[in-house]
GROMACS .gro file of C-alpha atoms in nm:
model
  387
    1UNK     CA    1   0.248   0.085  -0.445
    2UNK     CA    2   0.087   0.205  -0.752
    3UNK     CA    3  -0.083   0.178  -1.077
    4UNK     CA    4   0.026   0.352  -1.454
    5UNK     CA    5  -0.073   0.673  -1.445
    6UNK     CA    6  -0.422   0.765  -1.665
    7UNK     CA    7  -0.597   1.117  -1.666
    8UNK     CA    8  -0.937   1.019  -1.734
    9UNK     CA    9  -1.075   1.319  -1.503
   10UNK     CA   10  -1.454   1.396  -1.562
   11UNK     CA   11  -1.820   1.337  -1.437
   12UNK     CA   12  -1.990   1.565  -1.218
   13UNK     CA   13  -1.813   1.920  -1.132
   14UNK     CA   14  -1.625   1.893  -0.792
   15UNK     CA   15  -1.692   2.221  -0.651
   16UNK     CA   16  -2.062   2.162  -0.593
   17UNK     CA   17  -1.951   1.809  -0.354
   18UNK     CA   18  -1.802   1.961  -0.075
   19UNK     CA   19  -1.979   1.819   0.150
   20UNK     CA   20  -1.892   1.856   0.545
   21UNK     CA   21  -1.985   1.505   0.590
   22UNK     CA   22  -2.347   1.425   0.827
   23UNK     CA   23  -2.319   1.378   1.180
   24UNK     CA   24  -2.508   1.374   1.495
   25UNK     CA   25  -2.418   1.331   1.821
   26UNK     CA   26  -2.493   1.007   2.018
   27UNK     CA   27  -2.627   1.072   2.371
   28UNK     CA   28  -2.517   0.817   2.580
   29UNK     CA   29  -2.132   0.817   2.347
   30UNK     CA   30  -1.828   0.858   2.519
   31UNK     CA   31  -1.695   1.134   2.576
   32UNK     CA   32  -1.344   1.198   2.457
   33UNK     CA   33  -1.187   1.539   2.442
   34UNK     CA   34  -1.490   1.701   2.589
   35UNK     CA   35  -1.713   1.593   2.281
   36UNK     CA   36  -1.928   1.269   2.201
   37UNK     CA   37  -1.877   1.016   1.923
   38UNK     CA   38  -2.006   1.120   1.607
   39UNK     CA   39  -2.258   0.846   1.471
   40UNK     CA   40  -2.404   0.711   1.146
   41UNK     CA   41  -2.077   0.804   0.922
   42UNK     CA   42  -1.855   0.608   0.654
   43UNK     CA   43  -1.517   0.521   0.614
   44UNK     CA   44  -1.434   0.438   0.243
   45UNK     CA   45  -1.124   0.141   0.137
   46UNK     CA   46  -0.977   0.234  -0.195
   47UNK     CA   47  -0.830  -0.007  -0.382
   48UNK     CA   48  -0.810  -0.346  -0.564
   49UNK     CA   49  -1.057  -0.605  -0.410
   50UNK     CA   50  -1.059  -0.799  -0.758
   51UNK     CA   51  -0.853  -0.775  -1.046
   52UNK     CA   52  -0.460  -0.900  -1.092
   53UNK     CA   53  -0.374  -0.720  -0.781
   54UNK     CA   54  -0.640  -0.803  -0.540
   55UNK     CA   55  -0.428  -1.020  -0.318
   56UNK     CA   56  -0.236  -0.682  -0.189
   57UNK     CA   57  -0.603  -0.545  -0.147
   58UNK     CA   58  -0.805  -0.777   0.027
   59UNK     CA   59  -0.547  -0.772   0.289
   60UNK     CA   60  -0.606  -0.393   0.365
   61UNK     CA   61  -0.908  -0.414   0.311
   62UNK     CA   62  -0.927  -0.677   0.570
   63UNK     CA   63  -0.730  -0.486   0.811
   64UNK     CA   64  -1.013  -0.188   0.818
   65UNK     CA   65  -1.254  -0.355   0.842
   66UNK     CA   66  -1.133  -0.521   1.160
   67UNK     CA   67  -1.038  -0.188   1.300
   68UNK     CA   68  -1.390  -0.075   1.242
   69UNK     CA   69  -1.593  -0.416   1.322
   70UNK     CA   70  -1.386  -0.331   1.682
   71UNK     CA   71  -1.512  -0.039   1.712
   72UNK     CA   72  -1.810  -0.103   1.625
   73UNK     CA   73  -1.843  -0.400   1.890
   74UNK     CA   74  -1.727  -0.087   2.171
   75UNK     CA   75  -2.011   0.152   2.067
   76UNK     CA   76  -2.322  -0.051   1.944
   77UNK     CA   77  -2.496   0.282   1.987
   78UNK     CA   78  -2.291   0.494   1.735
   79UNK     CA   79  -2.143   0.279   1.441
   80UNK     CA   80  -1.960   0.339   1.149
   81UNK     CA   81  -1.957   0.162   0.813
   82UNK     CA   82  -1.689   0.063   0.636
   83UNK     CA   83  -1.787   0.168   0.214
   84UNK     CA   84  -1.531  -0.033  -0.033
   85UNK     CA   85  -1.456   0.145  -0.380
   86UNK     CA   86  -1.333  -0.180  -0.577
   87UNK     CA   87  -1.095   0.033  -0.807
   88UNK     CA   88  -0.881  -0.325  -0.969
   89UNK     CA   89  -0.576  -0.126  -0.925
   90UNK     CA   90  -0.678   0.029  -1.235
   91UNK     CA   91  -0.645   0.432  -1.251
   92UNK     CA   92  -0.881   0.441  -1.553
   93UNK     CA   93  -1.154   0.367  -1.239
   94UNK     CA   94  -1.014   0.576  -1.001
   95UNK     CA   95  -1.188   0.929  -1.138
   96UNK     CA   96  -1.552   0.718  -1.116
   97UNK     CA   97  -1.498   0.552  -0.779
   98UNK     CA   98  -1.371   0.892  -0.606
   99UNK     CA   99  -1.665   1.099  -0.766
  100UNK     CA  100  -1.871   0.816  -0.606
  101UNK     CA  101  -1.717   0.900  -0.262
  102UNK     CA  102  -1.705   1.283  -0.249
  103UNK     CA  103  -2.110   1.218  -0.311
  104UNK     CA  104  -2.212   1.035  -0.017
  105UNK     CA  105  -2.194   1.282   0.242
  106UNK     CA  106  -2.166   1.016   0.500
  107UNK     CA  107  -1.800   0.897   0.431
  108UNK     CA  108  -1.578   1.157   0.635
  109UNK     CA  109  -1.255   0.978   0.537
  110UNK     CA  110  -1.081   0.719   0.267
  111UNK     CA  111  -0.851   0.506   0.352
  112UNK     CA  112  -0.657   0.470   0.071
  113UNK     CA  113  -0.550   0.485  -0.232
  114UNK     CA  114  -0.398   0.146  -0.220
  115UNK     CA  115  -0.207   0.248  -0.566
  116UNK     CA  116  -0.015   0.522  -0.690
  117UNK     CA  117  -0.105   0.574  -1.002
  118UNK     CA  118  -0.482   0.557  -0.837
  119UNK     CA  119  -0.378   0.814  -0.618
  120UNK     CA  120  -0.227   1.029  -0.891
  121UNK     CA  121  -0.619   1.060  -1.026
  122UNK     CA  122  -0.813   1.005  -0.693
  123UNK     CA  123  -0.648   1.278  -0.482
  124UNK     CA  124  -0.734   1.541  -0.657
  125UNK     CA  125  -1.052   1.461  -0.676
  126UNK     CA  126  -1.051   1.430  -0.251
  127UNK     CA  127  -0.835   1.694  -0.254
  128UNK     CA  128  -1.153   1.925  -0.421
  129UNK     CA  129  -1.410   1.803  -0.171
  130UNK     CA  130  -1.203   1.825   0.161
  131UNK     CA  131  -1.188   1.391   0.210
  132UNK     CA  132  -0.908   1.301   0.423
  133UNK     CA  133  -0.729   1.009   0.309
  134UNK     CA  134  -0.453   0.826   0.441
  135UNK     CA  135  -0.283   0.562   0.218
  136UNK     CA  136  -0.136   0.237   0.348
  137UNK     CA  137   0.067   0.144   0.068
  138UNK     CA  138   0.136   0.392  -0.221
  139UNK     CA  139   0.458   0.486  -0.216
  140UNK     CA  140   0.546   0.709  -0.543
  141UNK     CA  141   0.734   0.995  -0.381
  142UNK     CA  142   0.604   1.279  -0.604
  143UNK     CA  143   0.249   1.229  -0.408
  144UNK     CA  144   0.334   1.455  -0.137
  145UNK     CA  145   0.486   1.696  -0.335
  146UNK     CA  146   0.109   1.829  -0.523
  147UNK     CA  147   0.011   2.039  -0.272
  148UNK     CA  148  -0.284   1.797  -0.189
  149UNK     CA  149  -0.446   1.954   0.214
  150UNK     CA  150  -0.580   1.601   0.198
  151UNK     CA  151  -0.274   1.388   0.160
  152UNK     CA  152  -0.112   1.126   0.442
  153UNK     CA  153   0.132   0.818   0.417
  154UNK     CA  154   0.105   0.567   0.671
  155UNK     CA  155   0.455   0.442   0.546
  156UNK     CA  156   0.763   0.512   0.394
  157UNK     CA  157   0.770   0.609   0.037
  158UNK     CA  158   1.039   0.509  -0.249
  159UNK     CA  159   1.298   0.706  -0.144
  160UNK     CA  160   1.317   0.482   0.163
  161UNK     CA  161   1.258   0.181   0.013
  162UNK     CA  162   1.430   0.178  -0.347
  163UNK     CA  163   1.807   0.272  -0.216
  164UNK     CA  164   1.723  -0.010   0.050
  165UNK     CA  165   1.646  -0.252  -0.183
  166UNK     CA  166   1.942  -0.117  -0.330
  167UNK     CA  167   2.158  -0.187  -0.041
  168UNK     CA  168   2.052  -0.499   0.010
  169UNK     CA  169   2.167  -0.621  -0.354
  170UNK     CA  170   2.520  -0.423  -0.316
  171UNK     CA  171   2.578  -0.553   0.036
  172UNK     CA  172   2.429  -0.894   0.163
  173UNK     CA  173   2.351  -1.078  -0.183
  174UNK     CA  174   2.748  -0.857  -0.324
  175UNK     CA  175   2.560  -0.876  -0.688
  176UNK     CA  176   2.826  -0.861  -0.968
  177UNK     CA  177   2.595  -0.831  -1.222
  178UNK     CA  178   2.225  -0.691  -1.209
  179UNK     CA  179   1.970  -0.626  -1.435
  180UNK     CA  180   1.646  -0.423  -1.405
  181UNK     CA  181   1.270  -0.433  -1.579
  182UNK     CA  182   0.948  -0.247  -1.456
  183UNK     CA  183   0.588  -0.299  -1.572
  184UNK     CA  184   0.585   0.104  -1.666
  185UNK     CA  185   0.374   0.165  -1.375
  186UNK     CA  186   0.387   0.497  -1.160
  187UNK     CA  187   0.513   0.266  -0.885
  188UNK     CA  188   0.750   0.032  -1.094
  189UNK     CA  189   0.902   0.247  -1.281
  190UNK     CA  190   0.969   0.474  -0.963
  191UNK     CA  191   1.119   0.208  -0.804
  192UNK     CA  192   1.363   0.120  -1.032
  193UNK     CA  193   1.515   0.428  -1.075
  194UNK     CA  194   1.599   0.496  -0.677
  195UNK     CA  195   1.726   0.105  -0.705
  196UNK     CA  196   1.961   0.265  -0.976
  197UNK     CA  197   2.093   0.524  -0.775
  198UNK     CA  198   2.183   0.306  -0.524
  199UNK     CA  199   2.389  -0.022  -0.757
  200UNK     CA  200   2.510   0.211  -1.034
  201UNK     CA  201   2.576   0.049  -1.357
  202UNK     CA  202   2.338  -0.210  -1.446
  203UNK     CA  203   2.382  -0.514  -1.654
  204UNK     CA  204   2.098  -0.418  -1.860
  205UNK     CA  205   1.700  -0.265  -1.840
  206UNK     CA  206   1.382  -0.307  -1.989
  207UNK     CA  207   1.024  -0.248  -1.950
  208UNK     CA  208   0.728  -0.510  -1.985
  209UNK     CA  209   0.343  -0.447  -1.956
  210UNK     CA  210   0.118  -0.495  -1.705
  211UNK     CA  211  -0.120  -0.816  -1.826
  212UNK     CA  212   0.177  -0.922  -2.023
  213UNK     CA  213   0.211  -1.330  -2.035
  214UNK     CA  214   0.493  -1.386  -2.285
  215UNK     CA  215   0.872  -1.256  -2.142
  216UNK     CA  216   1.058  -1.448  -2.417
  217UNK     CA  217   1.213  -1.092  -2.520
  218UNK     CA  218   1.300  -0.999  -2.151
  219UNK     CA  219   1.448  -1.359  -2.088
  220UNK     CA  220   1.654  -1.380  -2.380
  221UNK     CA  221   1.786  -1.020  -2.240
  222UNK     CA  222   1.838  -1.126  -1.896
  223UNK     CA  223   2.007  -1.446  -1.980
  224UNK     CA  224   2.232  -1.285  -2.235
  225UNK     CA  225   2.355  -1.000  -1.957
  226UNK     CA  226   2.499  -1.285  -1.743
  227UNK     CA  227   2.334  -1.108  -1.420
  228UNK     CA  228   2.269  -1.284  -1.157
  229UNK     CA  229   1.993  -1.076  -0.995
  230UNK     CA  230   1.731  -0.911  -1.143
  231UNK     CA  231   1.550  -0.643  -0.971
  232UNK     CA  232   1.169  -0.649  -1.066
  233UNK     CA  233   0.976  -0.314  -1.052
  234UNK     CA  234   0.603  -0.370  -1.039
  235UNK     CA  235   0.340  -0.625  -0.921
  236UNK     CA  236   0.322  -0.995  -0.839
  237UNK     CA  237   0.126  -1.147  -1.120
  238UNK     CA  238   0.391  -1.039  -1.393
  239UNK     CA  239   0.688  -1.123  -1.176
  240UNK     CA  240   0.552  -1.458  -1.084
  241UNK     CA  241   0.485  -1.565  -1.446
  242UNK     CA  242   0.867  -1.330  -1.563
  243UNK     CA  243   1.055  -1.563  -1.285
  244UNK     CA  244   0.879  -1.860  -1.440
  245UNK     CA  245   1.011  -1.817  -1.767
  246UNK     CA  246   1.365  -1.718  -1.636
  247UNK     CA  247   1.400  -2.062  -1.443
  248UNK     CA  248   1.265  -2.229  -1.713
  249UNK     CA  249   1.554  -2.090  -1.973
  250UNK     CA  250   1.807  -2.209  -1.728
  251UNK     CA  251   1.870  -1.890  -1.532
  252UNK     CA  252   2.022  -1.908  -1.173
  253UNK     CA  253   1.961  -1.583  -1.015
  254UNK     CA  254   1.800  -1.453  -0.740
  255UNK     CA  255   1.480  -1.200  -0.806
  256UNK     CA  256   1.417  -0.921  -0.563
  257UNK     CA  257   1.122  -0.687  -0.578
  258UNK     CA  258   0.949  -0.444  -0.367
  259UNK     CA  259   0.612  -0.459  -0.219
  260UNK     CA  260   0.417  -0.503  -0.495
  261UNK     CA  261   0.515  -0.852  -0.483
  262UNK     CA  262   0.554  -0.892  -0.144
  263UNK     CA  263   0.224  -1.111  -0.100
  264UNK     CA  264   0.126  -1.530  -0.105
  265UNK     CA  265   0.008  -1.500  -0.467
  266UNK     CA  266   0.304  -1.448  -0.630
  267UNK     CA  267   0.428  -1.790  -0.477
  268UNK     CA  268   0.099  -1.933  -0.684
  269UNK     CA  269   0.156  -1.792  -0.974
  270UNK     CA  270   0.539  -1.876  -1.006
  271UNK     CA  271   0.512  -2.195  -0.834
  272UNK     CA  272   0.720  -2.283  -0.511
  273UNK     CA  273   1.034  -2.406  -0.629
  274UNK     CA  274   1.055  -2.116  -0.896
  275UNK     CA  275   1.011  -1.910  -0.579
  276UNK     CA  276   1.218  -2.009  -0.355
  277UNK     CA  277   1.491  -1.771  -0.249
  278UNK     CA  278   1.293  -1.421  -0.402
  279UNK     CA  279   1.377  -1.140  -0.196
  280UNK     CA  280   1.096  -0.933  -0.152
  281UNK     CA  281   1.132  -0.578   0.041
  282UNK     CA  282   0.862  -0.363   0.198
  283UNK     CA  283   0.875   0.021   0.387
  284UNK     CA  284   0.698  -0.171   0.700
  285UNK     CA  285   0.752  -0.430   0.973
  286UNK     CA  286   0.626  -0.795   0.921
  287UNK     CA  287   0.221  -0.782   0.992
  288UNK     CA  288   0.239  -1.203   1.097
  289UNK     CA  289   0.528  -1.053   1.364
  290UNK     CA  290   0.225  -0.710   1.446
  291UNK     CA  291   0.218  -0.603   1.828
  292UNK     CA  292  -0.076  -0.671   2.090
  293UNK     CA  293  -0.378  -0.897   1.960
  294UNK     CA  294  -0.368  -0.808   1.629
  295UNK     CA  295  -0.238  -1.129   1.461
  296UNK     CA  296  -0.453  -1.352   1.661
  297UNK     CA  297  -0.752  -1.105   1.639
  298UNK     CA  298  -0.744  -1.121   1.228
  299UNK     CA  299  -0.697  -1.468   1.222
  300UNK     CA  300  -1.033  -1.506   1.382
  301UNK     CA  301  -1.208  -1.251   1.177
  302UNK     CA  302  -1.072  -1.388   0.851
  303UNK     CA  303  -1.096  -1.721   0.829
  304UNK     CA  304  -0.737  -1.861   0.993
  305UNK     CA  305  -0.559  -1.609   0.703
  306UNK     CA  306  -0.223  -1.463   0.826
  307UNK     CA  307  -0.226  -1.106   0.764
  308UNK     CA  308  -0.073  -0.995   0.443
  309UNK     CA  309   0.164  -0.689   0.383
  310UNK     CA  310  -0.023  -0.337   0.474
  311UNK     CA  311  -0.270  -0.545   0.666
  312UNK     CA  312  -0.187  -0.421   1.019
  313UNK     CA  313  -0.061  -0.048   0.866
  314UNK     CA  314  -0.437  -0.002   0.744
  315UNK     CA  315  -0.593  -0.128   1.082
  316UNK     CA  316  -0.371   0.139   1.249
  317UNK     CA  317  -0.451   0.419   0.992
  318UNK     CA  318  -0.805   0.311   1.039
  319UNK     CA  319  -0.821   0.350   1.404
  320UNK     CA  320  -0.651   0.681   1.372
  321UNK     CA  321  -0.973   0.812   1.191
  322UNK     CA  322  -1.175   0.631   1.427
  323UNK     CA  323  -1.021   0.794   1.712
  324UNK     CA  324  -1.085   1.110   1.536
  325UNK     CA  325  -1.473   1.004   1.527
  326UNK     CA  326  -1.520   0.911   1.875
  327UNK     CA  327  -1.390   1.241   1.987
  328UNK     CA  328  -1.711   1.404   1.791
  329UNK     CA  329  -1.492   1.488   1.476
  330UNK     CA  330  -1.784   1.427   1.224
  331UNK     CA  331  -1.757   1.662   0.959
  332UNK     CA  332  -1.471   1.588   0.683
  333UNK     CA  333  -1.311   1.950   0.789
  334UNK     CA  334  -1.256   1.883   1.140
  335UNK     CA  335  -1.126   1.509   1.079
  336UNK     CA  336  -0.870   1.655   0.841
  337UNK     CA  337  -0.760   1.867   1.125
  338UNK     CA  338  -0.757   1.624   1.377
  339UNK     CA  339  -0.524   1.381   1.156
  340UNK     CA  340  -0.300   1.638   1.088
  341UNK     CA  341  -0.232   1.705   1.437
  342UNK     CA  342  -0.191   1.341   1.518
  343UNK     CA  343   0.088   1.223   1.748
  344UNK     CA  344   0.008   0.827   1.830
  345UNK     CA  345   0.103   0.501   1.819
  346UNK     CA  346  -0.044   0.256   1.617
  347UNK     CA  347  -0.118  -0.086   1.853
  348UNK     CA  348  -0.018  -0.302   1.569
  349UNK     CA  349   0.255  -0.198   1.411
  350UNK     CA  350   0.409   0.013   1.660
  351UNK     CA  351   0.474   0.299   1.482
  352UNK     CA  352   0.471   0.694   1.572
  353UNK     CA  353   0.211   0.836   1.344
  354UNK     CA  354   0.282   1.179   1.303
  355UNK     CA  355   0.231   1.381   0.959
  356UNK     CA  356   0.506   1.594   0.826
  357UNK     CA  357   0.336   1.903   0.673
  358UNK     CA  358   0.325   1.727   0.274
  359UNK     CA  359   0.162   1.446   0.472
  360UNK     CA  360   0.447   1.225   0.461
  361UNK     CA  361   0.527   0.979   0.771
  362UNK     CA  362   0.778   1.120   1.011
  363UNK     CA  363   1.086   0.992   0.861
  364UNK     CA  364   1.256   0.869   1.197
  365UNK     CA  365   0.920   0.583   1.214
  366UNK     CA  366   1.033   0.473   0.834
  367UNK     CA  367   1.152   0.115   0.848
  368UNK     CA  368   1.266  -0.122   0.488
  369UNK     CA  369   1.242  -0.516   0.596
  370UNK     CA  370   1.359  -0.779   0.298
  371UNK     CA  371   1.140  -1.087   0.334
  372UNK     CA  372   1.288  -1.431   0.156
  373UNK     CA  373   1.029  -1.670  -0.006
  374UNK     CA  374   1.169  -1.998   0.184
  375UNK     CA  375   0.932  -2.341   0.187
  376UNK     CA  376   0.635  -2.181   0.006
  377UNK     CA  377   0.599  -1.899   0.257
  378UNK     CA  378   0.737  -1.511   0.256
  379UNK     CA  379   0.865  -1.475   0.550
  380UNK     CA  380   1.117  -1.180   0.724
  381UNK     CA  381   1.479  -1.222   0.652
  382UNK     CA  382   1.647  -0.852   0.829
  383UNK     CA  383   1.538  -0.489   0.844
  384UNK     CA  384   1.805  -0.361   0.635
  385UNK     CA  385   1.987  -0.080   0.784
  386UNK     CA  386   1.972   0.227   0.725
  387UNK     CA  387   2.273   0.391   0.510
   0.00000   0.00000   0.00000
C-alpha cells in the first residue's frame, strides 16, 4: 500500500547519522549462534496510527508490538522497545519522522513503511544511515528497483496482486463492462494500471483525490458507462463514501479493490448494506485464519479485536528482527546482514521469508486472496490462482 508521492527531503544532513546502533551484551542472555542477545535497543513501526488510514495501521502496529511484548515476556533481562513514528499515511511526514529515527541510535531496525508513497521518501533516508526496514504492506513495485541495501517486502507487490485482481474480474465475477478510478496515489494509481493489463479495454477511467467527499462527477461517469464493476484503486475512506454515492444513484455493481480497503472501516464508512458483496483482494493469507496461537494470542492483547490485514505479516517480520537481536546482532550493520541472509518461516502466516537480492519476497511464497464483505464482516472468499 501507499501514499502520493511528495519530495519534501530536508532537515539535518544524513551522512553525519550513521549510527551502528548501541548495544551491550546481556550476561545471563541466551545464547544463539554462539553470541548473546543484544539488550536495551529499538524497533521503530512506520506508518499511519491516526489519520484517514489508521485502521490499516493500528493493525500492524498491533501485530509488532505483540511480537515484541513476547519477546520481551522470554528475556525480562534484555528487552527491546517498540518506537512508533505516527506518519498519517502522509509522505509530506515521512522525511521528519525518518530523520527522527536515523537519530536515536538505539532503533537498529523499522518495520515499515506501511505506505508507498512513505516509502518512496523514507527509504532513502534509511537507506543513508544503514536502518534495515522491512515493510508489511507497501506494495508499489518500483520500490525494489532504487538500489536501496536497506530494502525488504514481507509480501507480494503489485505485480502479483493487480493482474490477480484482474483475474478475478475476467474469470469468476465474467465482467462485461468495467470501469476504473484511483485516488492518484503511488499505490492507487499503480494498481490500476497492472488491473488494466490484465481486463483490457475498460468501460471508462478517472481519478479522484484523496480527502475527496463529493463523487457526483465520478458517479455520473460510472453510471453513464453501463459497467457493472468498478475497480477502485486507493484507500478505504474514499471508496466507502465513492460506493455510497454509487448505490445511492441507483447503480448495481459490484466494487472490488485491493488492500487498501481491505479493512472493517470501510464497512463503517459505506454502511453495511452499501457493502455487501465488495470484493476486496490482498498479496497475503487471511490473518483471522493465521497459524499457531497467533489469533487467539492478539485477541487477548488487544482487546477481543480480530486481527486486521498485515496484522500477522508484521508480527512475523517483527520476529525476524528479533531473532536477529537475540543472536547478539545489535548494531544496524550486522542486522542488515543477518535479514538478508534469512531463510525462515514465519509462525503466523506460514510463509518462507527469504529476500531476493532487490529485497523482494521470494516469489514462489507470494499468495493474492479476494475477501467478500458478506453480513457486515470481510471475510475470505478463494486464493485466486495463479495465471
Amino acid at each position: 500500500m501507499r501514499q502520493k508521492l511528495a519530495r519534501v527531503l530536508g532537515g539535518v544532513a544524513i551522512g553525519a547519522l550513521v549510527f551502528s546502533g548501541a548495544a551491550c551484551k546481556a550476561d545471563s542472555g541466551s545464547d544463539a549462534g554462539g553470541s548473546k542477545a543484544a539488550c536495551d535497543l529499538k524497533i521503530g513501526f512506520f506508518g499511519p496510527l491516526t489519520g484517514d488510514a489508521a485502521g490499516l495501521g493500528i493493525h500492524m502496529r498491533n501485530g509488532t508490538k505483540l511480537a515484541i511484548d513476547q519477546y520481551n515476556k522470554d528475556n525480562a533481562d534484555c528487552k527491546v522497545q517498540i518506537e512508533e513514528y505516527d506518519s498519517q499515511g502522509d509522505p509530506a511526514k515521512a522525511p521528519a519522522l525518518a530523520q527522527k529515527a536515523v537519530g536515536d541510535t538505539k532503533v537498529v531496525g523499522i518495520i515499515g513503511p506501511a505506505f508507498s508513497g512513505e516509502s518512496e521518501v523514507g527509504n532513502p533516508i534509511f537507506d543513508e544511515a544503514g536502518l534495515p526496514a522491512i515493510t508489511p504492506s507497501a506494495t508499489r513495485p518500483s520500490l525494489s528497483t532504487k538500489n536501496w541495501k536497506i530494502f525488504h517486502r514481507g509480501v507480494g507487490n503489485d505485480t502479483s496482486q493487480g493482474p490477480a485482481a484482474g483475474r478475478y474480474i475476467k474469470n469468476v465475477l465474467k465482467a462485461e463492462k468495467v470501469y476504473v478510478i484511483d485516488d492518484q496515489s503511488a499505490y492507487g494509481a499503480g494498481l490500476v494500471d497492472e488491473v488494466k493489463k490484465v481486463i483490457g479495454a475498460v468501460a471508462g477511467e478517472d481519478k479522484i483525490q484523496v480527502k475527496q467527499t463529493n463523487f457526483s462527477a465520478q458517479v455520473t461517469k460510472v453510471v453513464g458507462s453501463g459497467a457493472n464493476v468498478l475497480f477502485f484503486g486507493g484507500y478505504y475512506t474514499e471508496a466507502g463514501l465513492l460506493l455510497k454515492q454509487l448505490k445511492g444513484a441507483g447503480w448495481k455493481g459490484t466494487m472490488v479493490a485491493g488492500d487498501g480497503v481491505n479493512d472493517a472501516n470501510f464497512i463503517k464508512v459505506a454502511g453495511e448494506q452499501v457493502a455487501e458483496g465488495t470484493i476486496l483482494t490482498c498479496p497475503c493469507a487471511p490473518a483471522t485464519a493465521a497459524k499457531g496461537s497467533f489469533v487467539t494470542d492478539y485477541k487477548a492483547a488487544f482487546d477481543n479485536a480480530e486481527p486486521g490485514t498485515y496484522a500477522d505479516v508484521s508480527y512475523d517480520i517483527t520476529k525476524i528482527m528479533l531473532e536477529g537481536i537475540k543472536a547478539g546482532k545489535g548494531t544496524r550493520a550486522d542486522l542488515l546482514s543477518f535479514i538478508n541472509s534469512y531463510n525462515g518461516t514465519g509462525g503466523a502466516t506460514g510463509v518462507t521469508y527469504k529476500f531476493e537480492s532487490t529485497g523482494e519476497l521470494d516469489p514462489a511464497q507470494v499468495k493474492v486472496w479476494a475477501f467478500k464483505v458478506n453480513a457486515g464482516k470481510v471475510v475470505p472468499d478463494i486464493e485466486i490462482p495463479k495465471a
